[in-house]
Every structure is written in C-alpha cells, then in structure tokens.
Short mmCIF file of C-alpha atoms and ligand atoms in Angstrom, two decimals:
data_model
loop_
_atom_site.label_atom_id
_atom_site.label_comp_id
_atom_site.label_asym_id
_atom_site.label_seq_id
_atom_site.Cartn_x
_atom_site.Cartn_y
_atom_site.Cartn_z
CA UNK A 1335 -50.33 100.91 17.72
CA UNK A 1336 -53.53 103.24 18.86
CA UNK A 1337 -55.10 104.59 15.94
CA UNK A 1338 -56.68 107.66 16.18
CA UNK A 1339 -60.38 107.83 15.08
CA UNK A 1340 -60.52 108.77 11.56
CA UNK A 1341 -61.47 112.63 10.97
CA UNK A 1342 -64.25 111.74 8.94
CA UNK A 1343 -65.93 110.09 11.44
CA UNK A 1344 -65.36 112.68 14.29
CA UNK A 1345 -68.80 114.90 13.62
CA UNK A 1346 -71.06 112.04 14.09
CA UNK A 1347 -69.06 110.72 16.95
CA UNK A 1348 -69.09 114.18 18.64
CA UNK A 1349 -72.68 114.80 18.16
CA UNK A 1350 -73.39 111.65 20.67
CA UNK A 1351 -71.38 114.03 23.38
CA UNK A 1352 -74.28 116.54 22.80
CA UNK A 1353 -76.64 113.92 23.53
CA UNK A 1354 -75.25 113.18 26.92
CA UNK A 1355 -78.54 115.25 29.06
CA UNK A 1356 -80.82 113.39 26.64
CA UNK A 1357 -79.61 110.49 27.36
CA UNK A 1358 -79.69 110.59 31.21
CA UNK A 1359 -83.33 112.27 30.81
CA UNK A 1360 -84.20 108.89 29.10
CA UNK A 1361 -82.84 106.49 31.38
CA UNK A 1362 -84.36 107.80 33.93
CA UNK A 1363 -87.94 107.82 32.39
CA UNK A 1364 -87.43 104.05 31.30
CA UNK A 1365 -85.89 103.16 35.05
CA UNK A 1366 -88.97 104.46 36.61
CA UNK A 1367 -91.40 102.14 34.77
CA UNK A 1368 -91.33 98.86 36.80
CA UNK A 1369 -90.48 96.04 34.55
CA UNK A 1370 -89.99 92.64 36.40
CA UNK A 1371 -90.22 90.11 34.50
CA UNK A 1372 -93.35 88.67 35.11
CA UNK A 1373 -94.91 92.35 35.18
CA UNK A 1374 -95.87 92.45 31.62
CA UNK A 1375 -98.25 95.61 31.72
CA UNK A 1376 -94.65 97.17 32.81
CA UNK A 1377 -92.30 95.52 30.28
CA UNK A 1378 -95.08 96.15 27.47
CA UNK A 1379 -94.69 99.87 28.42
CA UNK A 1380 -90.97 100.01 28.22
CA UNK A 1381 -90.90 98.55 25.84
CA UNK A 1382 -93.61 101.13 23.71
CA UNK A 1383 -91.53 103.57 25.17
CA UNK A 1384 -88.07 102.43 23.33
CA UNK A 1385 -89.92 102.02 20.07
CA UNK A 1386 -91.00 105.68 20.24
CA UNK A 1387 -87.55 106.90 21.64
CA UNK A 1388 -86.09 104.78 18.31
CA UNK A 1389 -89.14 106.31 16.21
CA UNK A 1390 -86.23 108.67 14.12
CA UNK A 1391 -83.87 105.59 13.11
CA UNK A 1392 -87.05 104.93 10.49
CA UNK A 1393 -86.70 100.93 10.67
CA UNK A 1394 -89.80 98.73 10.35
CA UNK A 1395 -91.45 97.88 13.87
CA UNK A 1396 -92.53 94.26 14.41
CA UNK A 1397 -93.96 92.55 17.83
CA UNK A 1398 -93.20 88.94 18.54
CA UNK A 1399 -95.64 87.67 21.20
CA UNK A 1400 -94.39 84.80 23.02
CA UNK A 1401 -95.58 81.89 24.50
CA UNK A 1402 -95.52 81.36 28.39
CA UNK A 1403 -93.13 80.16 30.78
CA UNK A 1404 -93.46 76.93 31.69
CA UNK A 1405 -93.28 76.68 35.63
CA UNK A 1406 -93.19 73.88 37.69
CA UNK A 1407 -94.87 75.18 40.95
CA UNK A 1408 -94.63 74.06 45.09
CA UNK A 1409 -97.49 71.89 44.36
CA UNK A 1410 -95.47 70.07 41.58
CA UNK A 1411 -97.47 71.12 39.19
CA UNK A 1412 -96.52 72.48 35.61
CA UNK A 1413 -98.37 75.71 35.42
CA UNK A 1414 -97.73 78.93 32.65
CA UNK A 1415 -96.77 82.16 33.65
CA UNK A 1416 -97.23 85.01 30.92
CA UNK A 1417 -94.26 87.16 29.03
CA UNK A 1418 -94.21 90.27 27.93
CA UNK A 1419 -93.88 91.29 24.46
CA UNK A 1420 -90.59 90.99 21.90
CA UNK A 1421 -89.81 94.10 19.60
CA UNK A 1422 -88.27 94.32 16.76
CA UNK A 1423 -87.00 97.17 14.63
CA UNK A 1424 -85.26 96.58 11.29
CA UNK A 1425 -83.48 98.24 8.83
CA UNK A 1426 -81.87 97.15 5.08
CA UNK A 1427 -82.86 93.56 5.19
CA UNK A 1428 -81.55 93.50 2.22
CA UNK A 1429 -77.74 94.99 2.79
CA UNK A 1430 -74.54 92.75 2.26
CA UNK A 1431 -73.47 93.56 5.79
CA UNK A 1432 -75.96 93.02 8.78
CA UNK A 1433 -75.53 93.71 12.53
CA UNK A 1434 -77.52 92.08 15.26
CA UNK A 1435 -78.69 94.34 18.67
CA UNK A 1436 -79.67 92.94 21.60
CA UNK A 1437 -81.06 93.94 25.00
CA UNK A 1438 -83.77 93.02 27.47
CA UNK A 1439 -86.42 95.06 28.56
CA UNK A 1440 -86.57 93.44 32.54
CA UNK A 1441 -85.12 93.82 35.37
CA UNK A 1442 -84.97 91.22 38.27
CA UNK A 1443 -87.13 93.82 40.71
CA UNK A 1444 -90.82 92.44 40.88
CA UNK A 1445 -94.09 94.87 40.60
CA UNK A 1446 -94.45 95.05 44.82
CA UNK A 1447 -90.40 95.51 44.93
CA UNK A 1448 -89.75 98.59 47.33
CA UNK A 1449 -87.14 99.52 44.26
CA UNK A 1450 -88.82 101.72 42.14
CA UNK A 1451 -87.10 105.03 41.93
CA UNK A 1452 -83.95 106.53 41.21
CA UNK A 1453 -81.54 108.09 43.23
CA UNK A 1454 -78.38 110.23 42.62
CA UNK A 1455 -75.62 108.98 44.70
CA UNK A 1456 -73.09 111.79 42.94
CA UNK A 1457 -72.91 113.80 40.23
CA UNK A 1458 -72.31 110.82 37.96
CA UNK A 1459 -73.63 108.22 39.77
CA UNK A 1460 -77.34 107.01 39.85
CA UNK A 1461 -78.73 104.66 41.64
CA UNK A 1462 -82.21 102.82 40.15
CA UNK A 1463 -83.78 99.49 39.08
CA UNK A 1464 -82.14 98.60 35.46
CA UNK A 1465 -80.59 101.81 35.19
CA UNK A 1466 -77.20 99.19 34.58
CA UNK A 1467 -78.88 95.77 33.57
CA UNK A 1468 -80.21 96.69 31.26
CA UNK A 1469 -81.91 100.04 30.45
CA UNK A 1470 -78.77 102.43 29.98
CA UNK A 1471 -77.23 99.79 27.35
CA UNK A 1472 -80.49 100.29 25.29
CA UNK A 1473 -80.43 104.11 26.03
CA UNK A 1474 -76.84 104.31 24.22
CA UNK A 1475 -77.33 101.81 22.19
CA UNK A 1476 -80.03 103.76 20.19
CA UNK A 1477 -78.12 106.70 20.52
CA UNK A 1478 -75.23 105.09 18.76
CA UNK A 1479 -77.86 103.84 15.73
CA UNK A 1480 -78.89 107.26 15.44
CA UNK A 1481 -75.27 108.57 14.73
CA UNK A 1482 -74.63 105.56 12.36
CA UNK A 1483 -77.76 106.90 10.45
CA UNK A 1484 -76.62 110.17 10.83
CA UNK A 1485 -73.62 109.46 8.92
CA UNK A 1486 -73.01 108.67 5.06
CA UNK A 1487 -72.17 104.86 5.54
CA UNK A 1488 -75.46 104.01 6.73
CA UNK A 1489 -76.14 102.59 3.49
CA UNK A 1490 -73.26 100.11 3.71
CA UNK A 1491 -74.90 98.10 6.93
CA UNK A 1492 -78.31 96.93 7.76
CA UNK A 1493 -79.55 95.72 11.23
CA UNK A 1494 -82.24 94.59 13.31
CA UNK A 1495 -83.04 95.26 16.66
CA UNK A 1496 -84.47 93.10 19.63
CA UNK A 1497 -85.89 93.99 22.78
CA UNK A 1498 -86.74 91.01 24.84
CA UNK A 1499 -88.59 90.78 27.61
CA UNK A 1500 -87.53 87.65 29.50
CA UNK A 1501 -83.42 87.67 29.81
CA UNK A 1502 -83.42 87.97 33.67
CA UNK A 1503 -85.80 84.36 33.73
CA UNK A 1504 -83.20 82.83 31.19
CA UNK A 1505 -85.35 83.68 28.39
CA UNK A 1506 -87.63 80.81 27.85
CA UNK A 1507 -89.29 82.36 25.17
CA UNK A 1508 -87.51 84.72 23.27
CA UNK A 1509 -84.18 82.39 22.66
CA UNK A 1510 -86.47 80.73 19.99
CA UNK A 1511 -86.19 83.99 18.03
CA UNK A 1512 -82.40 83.56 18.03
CA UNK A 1513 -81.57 81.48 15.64
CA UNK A 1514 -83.78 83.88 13.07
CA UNK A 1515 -81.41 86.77 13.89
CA UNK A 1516 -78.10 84.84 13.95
CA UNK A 1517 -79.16 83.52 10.06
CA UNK A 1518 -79.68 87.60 8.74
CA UNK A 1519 -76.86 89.05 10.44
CA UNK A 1520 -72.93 88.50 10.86
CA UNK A 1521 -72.58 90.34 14.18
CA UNK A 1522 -73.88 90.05 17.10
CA UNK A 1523 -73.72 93.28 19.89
CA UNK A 1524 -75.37 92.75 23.50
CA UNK A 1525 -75.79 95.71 25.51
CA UNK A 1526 -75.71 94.39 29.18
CA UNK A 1527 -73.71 96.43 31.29
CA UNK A 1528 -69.57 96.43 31.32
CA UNK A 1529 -67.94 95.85 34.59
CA UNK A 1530 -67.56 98.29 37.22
CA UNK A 1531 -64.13 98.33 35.84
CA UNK A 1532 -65.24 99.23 32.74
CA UNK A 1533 -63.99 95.95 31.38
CA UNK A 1534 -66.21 93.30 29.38
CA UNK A 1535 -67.02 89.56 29.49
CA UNK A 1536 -65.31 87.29 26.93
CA UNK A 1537 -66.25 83.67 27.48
CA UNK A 1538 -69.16 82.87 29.62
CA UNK A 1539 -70.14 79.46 31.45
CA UNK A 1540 -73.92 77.71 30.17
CA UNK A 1541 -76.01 77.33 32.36
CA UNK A 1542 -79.13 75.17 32.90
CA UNK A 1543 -82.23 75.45 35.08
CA UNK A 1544 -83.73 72.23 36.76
CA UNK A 1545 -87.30 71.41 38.75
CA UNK A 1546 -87.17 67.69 40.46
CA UNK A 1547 -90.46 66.72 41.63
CA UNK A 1548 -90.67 63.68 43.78
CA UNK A 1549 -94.16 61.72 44.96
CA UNK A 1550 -94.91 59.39 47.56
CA UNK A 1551 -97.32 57.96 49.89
CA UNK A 1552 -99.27 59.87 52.68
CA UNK A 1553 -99.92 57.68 55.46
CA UNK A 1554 -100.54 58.06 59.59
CA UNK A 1555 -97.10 59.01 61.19
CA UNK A 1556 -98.05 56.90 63.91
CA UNK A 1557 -100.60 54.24 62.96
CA UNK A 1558 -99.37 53.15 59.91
CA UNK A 1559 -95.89 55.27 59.44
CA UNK A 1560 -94.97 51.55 57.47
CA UNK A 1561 -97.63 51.83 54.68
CA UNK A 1562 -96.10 55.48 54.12
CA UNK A 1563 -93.26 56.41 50.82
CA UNK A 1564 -91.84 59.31 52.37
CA UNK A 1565 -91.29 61.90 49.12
CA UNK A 1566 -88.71 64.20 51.98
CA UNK A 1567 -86.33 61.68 52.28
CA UNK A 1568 -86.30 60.33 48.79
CA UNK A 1569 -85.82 64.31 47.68
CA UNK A 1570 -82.93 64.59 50.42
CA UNK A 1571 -81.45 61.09 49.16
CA UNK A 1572 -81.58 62.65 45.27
CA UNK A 1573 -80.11 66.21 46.39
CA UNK A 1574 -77.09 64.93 48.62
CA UNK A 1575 -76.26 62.63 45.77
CA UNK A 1576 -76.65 65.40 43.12
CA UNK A 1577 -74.50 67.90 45.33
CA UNK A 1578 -71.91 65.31 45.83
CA UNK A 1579 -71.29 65.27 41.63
CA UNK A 1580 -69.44 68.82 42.95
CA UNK A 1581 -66.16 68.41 42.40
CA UNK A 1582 -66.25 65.65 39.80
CA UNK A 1583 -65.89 67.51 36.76
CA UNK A 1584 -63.19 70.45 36.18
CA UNK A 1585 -65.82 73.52 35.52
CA UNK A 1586 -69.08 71.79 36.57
CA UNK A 1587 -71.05 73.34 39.88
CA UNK A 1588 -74.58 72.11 40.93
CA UNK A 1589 -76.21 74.39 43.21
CA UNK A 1590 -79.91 73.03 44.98
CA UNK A 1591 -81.11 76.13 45.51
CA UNK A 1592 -84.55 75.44 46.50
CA UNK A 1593 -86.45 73.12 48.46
CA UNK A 1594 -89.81 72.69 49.37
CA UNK A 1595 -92.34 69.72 50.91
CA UNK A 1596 -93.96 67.79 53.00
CA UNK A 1597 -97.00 69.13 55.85
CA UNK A 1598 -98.36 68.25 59.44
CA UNK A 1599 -95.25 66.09 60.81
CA UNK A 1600 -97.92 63.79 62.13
CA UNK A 1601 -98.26 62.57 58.24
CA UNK A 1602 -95.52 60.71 55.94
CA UNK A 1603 -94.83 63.34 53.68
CA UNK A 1604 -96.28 62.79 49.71
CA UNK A 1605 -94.64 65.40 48.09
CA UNK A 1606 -91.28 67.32 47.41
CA UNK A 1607 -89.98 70.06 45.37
CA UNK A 1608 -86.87 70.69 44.68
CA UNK A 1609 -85.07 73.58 42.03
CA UNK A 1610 -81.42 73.65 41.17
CA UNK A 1611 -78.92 75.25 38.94
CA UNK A 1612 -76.52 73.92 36.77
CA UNK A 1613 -73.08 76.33 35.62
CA UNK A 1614 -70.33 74.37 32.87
CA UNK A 1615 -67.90 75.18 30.79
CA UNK A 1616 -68.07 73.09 27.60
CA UNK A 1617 -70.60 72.04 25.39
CA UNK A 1618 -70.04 68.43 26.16
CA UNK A 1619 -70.42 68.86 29.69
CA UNK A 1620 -73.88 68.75 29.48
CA UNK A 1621 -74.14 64.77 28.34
CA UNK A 1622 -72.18 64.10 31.51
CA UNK A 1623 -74.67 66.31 33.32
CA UNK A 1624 -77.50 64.71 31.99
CA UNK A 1625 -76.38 60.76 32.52
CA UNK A 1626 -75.70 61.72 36.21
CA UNK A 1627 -79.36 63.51 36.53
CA UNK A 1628 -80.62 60.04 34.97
CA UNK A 1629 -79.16 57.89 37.22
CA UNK A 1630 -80.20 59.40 40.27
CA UNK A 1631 -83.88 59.67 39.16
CA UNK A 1632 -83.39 55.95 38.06
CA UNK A 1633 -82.44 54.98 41.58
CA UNK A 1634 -85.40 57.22 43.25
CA UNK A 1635 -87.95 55.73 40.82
CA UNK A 1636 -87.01 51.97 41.50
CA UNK A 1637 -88.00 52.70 44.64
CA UNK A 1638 -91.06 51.11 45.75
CA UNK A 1639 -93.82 53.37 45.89
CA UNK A 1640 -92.02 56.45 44.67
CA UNK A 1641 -91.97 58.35 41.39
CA UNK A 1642 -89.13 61.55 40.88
CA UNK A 1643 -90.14 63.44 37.73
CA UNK A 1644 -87.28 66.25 36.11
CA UNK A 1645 -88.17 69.27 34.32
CA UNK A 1646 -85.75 71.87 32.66
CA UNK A 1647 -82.76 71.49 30.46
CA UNK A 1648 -80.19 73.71 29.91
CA UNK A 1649 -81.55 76.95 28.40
CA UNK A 1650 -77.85 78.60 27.93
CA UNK A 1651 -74.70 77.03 26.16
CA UNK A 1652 -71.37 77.89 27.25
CA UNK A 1653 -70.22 80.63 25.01
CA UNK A 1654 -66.65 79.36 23.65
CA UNK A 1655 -64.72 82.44 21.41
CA UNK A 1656 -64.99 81.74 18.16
CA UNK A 1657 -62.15 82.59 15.74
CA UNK A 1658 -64.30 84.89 14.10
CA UNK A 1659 -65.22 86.26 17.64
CA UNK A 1660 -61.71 86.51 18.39
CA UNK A 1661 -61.51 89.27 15.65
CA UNK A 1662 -64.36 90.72 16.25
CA UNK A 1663 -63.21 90.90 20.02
CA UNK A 1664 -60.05 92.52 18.22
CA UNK A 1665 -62.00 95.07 16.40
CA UNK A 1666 -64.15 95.82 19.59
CA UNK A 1667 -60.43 96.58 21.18
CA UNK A 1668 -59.34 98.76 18.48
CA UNK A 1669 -62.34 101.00 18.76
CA UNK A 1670 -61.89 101.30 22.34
CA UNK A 1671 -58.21 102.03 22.17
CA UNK A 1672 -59.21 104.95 19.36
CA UNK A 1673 -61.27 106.71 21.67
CA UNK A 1674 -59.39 106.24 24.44
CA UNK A 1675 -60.16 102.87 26.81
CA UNK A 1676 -58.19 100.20 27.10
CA UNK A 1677 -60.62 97.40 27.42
CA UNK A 1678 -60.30 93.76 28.18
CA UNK A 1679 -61.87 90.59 28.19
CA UNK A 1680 -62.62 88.60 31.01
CA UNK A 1681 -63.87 85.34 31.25
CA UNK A 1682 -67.23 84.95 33.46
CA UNK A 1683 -69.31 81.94 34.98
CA UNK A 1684 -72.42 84.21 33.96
CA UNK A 1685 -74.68 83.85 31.52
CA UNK A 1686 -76.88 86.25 28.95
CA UNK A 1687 -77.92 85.77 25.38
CA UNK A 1688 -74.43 86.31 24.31
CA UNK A 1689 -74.22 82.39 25.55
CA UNK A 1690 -77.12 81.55 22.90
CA UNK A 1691 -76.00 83.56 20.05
CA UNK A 1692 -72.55 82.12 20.22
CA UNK A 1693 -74.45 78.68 20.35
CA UNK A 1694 -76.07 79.85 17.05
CA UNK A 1695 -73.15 80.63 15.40
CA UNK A 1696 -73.20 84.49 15.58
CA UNK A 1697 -70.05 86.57 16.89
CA UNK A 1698 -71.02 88.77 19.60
CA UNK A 1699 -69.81 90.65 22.16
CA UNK A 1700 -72.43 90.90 25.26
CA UNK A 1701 -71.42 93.86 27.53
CA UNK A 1702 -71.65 96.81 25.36
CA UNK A 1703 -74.02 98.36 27.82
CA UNK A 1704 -73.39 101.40 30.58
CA UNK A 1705 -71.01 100.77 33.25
CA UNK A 1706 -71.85 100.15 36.72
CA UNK A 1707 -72.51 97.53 38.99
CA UNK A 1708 -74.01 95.94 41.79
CA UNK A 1709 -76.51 95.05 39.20
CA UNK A 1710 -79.90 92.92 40.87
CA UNK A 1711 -79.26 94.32 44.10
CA UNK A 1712 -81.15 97.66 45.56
CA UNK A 1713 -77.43 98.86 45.23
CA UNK A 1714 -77.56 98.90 41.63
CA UNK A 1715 -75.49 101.79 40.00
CA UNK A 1716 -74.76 103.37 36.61
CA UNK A 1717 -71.88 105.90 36.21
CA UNK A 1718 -73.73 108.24 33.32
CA UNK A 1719 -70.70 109.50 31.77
CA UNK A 1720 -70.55 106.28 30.06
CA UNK A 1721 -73.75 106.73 28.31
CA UNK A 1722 -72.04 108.91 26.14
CA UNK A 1723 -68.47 107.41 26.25
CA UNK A 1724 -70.04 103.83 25.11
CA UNK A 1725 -72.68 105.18 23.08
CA UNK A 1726 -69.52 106.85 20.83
CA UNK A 1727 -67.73 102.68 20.75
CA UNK A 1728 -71.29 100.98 19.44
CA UNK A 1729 -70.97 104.08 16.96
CA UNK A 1730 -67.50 103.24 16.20
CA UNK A 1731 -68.01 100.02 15.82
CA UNK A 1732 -70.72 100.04 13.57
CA UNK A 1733 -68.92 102.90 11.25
CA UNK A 1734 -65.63 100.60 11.00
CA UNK A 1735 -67.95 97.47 10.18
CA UNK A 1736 -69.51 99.38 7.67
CA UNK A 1737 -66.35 100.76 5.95
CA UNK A 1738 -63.42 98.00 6.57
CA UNK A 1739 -62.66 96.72 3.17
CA UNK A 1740 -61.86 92.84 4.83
CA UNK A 1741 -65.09 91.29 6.10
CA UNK A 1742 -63.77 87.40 5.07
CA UNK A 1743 -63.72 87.14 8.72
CA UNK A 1744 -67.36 87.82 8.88
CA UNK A 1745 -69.29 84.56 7.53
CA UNK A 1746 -72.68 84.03 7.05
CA UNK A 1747 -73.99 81.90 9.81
CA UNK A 1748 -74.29 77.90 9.32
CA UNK A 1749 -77.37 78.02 11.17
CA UNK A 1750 -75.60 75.63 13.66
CA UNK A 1751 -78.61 75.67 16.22
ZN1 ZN B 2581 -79.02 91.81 32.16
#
C-alpha cells in the first residue's frame, strides 16, 4: 500500500521544487570545470567549488590528501601518477543515527578531451561531461541535506560527506578511507546516476584490475634469433591461456584489454605489456581467480630465460544484498512509491564504491544520483527534472531515517574489512 508523504514533511520537501533553477545553474558551473581524473588542478577546483556550494549545511570541512596511483607503465615500469584531493564535510559525530554520502568528483573525460561544454539537447535534456556520472547526484544530493537541515529532525541524524576524486580509476586511493566511514555510520547513500529508466542498481559484480609484465632476451633476429627469449610470444602464450579460463566459472569474465611490446622486427623482442580486467560475482571467486593467475605465471617463469611479473588485485568486491540492505532497499522503495516512482532494483556487472562499502559492512544504495545515461561517452545526458524529483527521495529518505521508531535493522558496522 503507497503511503502518502506525511504532511509534516511536505514544506521542506516542496521547498527543493523551488530549488529546481538553482540547481541546474549549479550543475552546469561544476560540468564546465574539467575534472579527469588525473587532472587534479580540475578535480581540486570542483571540488572547492562543492564545499562552498555546501558552505550553509554548517558541517566541519576536512581534506584527505591521498597517496598516488600506482601505475605500471609500457615500459613495465611501476611509476606514480598523482590524485586529487578527498573532502569531507561532517555533521553530529556524535548522533545515535549516522548516514554516509558518497560521490566522486571525476569524470572519465581527460584535460585535452574535446568534451568540455554543455549542450541543451531539449528543454530537459543536457548534454555535458559529468553532468550524469557524477556531478548532478552531488548537485541534489546537497540540495536534499539542505532540506533535512531545514527541517526539525535534523537533530535526530548526523552524517558525513565524501567527495572523492578517483572513482572513475577504481579508486586506488580513496577506498582506504572506507572502512573509516562504514565504522561511524549505519547507511550508506551513493549518488551515481539512476538508469535512463529511472531505475537503480541492486547487486553489482567486483571487479579487479591486472598489469602482467613479461621479460626476455633481446638478441639478432637473424644472427643469433637462438640466443633470443622472445617476451611476445611468452605474453601471447599467458593471454590465450588466461582468455581461455572464459567460460569456466558461472559469473567469471576475463577481458585482455591491452597489449603492448616488442620493437624493430629485426630483434627478438625483450619486453611485453599486457593489462586486463577481471568482472565476478562472489566473494570466493576471487581465490579461484587468483590460483589460475598463479599458474600461468608459474608456467611463463619456468621458462628458461623468461620472467612474467603481476601487478593489481582486485580493488572492488562483489556487492552481495545484505539483509539489512534488503530493508534498506525496502525503505528506499517506499520513499519512491510516496512521491510517486515506482523504482526497482536491477542487478549490474558494474562496479562503484557501493561494491566497497557493502564489502565493509555498510548498507548502501549506489544510484541515488540524476537520471540519464550514456554516461562516459560524448553522448552523456542528464534529464534535469530529476534534480529536483531525486533531490526530494535523498530528502525523504533521510527524514524517515531520522524519525522511524525501528532502526534494529540498522547495526553498527563489524568493521568486516
Ligand atoms: Zn560514476
């Protein structure tokens, strides 16, 4: 049975409506400040510009710098590649009942991308870098804080805030912040964008990012091809074996995505590069994962004169539904259905921080953002009417959290990571 929103919570709701020109005024300002995320003059500056659009929620500001990205290059070297800055804003550290909120700050669209500007495609359609993934989910999400505040339940609820800088790269280093969040809070709500549908993501796949490097022996192709260890064919060897573990395993996909090596064909080849990508569905997938990796470098590395080094791990879990994400899912429904959506959940073989949250042990739901799609394509679209519409569920949400008498659903997290 729909329940209609409570009339007490109506004016704070309906003062998000008259936000609606703010809002798109915002998103556009953020969407036009080129944040890839290895740009980190650009992701610094969006993310100075969400701390003073969030200036009248009155939390405490904090920055987190992070350490670099550890990159294994087309030399085969490991080499660092700088991050932007973390922010934080917090509010009643000390309250009973505390809510986690999460978006990044990047988009996939580098500094010299020709994708810079935004574009109306209709009345209620624009077209821009992040204006979906991620920057309208932060726009509305703020929005919705400001309405909690607004109202006389703020006091029930305290919450912190992260903007991270690093999501699109898998974020290397802001998922060691995680586990501090998911031990001061009890809920967990990611703002990346909702389907084009308007529906959102329930269980996601993990995910894991790997670098092979493989070394040889240069020698004369035609002189002395025999004193050569050709590192191509050992890396082609490795990959057609890894490839062929396709299949093997009910919800485990390896994708080589990336290959590089080699010189002047006149020369036995020393060195190859190769990068792939690893999507599964359960937790334990990933010892299977793993033996298989360490076989095949095993056989490459008995070889003689050849050495095959990995780097990586996986850097997402699978995000299984918790019970207690199960009702929070619930709640999440209810909300919609009060203000009029009828949203589901869908499982997906992407990944976000929603995957490492769950991992941690926090509830969350991940796509509380804007609507849209087409998201890390110069096709990427937001329909603005939702910055209101899903501005007015975060708001919802956070004013049922804050007043529903049963939270025994709601446990303090074990710390599990
Ligand atoms: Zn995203």
């Amino acid at each position: 049975m729909t329940q209609p929103v409570s009339a007490d919570f109506l004016p704070y709701l309906n003062w998000i409506d008259a936000q609606q020109e703010a809002m798109v005024a915002d998103l556009i300002r953020v969407a036009e400040i080129n944040s890839g995320s290895y740009h980190t003059a650009g992701v610094n500056q969006v993310a100075e510009t969400f701390a003073e659009l969030a200036a009248g929620l009155g939390g405490d500001v904090s920055w987190h710098d992070l350490p670099p990205q550890q990159v294994v290059n087309d030399k085969g070297e490991l080499t660092e590649r700088p991050l932007g800055r973390a922010l934080q804003i917090s509010k009643r550290p000390e309250a009973q009942l505390r809510v986690f909120l999460c978006g990044h700050l990047d988009t996939v669209f580098p500094r010299d991308s020709s994708f810079q500007q935004v574009r109306w495609l209709d009345d209620n359609t624009l077209n821009g870098p992040g204006v979906a993934d991620l920057k309208g989910g932060l726009v509305l999400m703020l929005r919705a804080l400001q309405a909690f505040e607004n109202s006389p339940w703020a006091e029930q609820l305290g919450w912190d805030i992260l903007f991270n800088p690093d999501e699109e790269i898998g974020s290397p280093g802001s998922s060691a912040l995680f586990p501090y969040f998911a031990e001061r809070t009890q809920v967990g709500l990611l703002y990346e964008p909702a389907y084009a549908d308007g529906n959102l993501a329930g269980e996601r796949k993990g995910s894991g990012n790997f670098s092979v490097v493989v070394r040889g022996r240069a020698a004369h192709a035609g002189r002395e091809h025999h004193l050569g260890r050709n590192a191509v064919r050992a890396l082609a060897d490795f990959t057609s074996a890894l490839d062929d573990l396709n299949g093997q395993r009910a919800g485990v996909t390896i994708n080589p995505g990336y290959v590089t090596g080699g010189g002047p064909v006149n020369i036995v080849p020393d060195l190859a590069v190769m990068k792939f990508n690893i999507r599964l569905e359960k937790p334990e997938d990933e010892d299977w994962c793993w033996q298989h990796i360490r076989r095949l470098q095993a056989d490459i590395n008995s070889r003689d004169g050849l050495t095959l080094e990995v780097h990586g791990g996986f850097g997402r879990k699978p995000k299984v539904l918790s019970p207690a994400n199960l009702k929070l899912a619930e709640l999440v429904r209810e909300c919609g259905q009060s203000l009029g959506l009828q949203l589901e959940f869908k499982p997906t073989g992407g990944c976000c921080d929603g995957n490492n949250l769950a991992a941690c042990g926090l509830p969350n739901i991940d796509t509380l953002g804007i609507v849209g799609g087409k998201i890390h394509s110069h096709e990427e679209y937001a329909r603005v009417d939702t910055l209101a519409e899903r501005s007015k569920l975060t708001a919802l949400i956070l004013l049922r959290l804050a007043t529903d008498t049963d939270r025994s659903w709601l446990q303090p997290c074990a710390g599990q990571c």
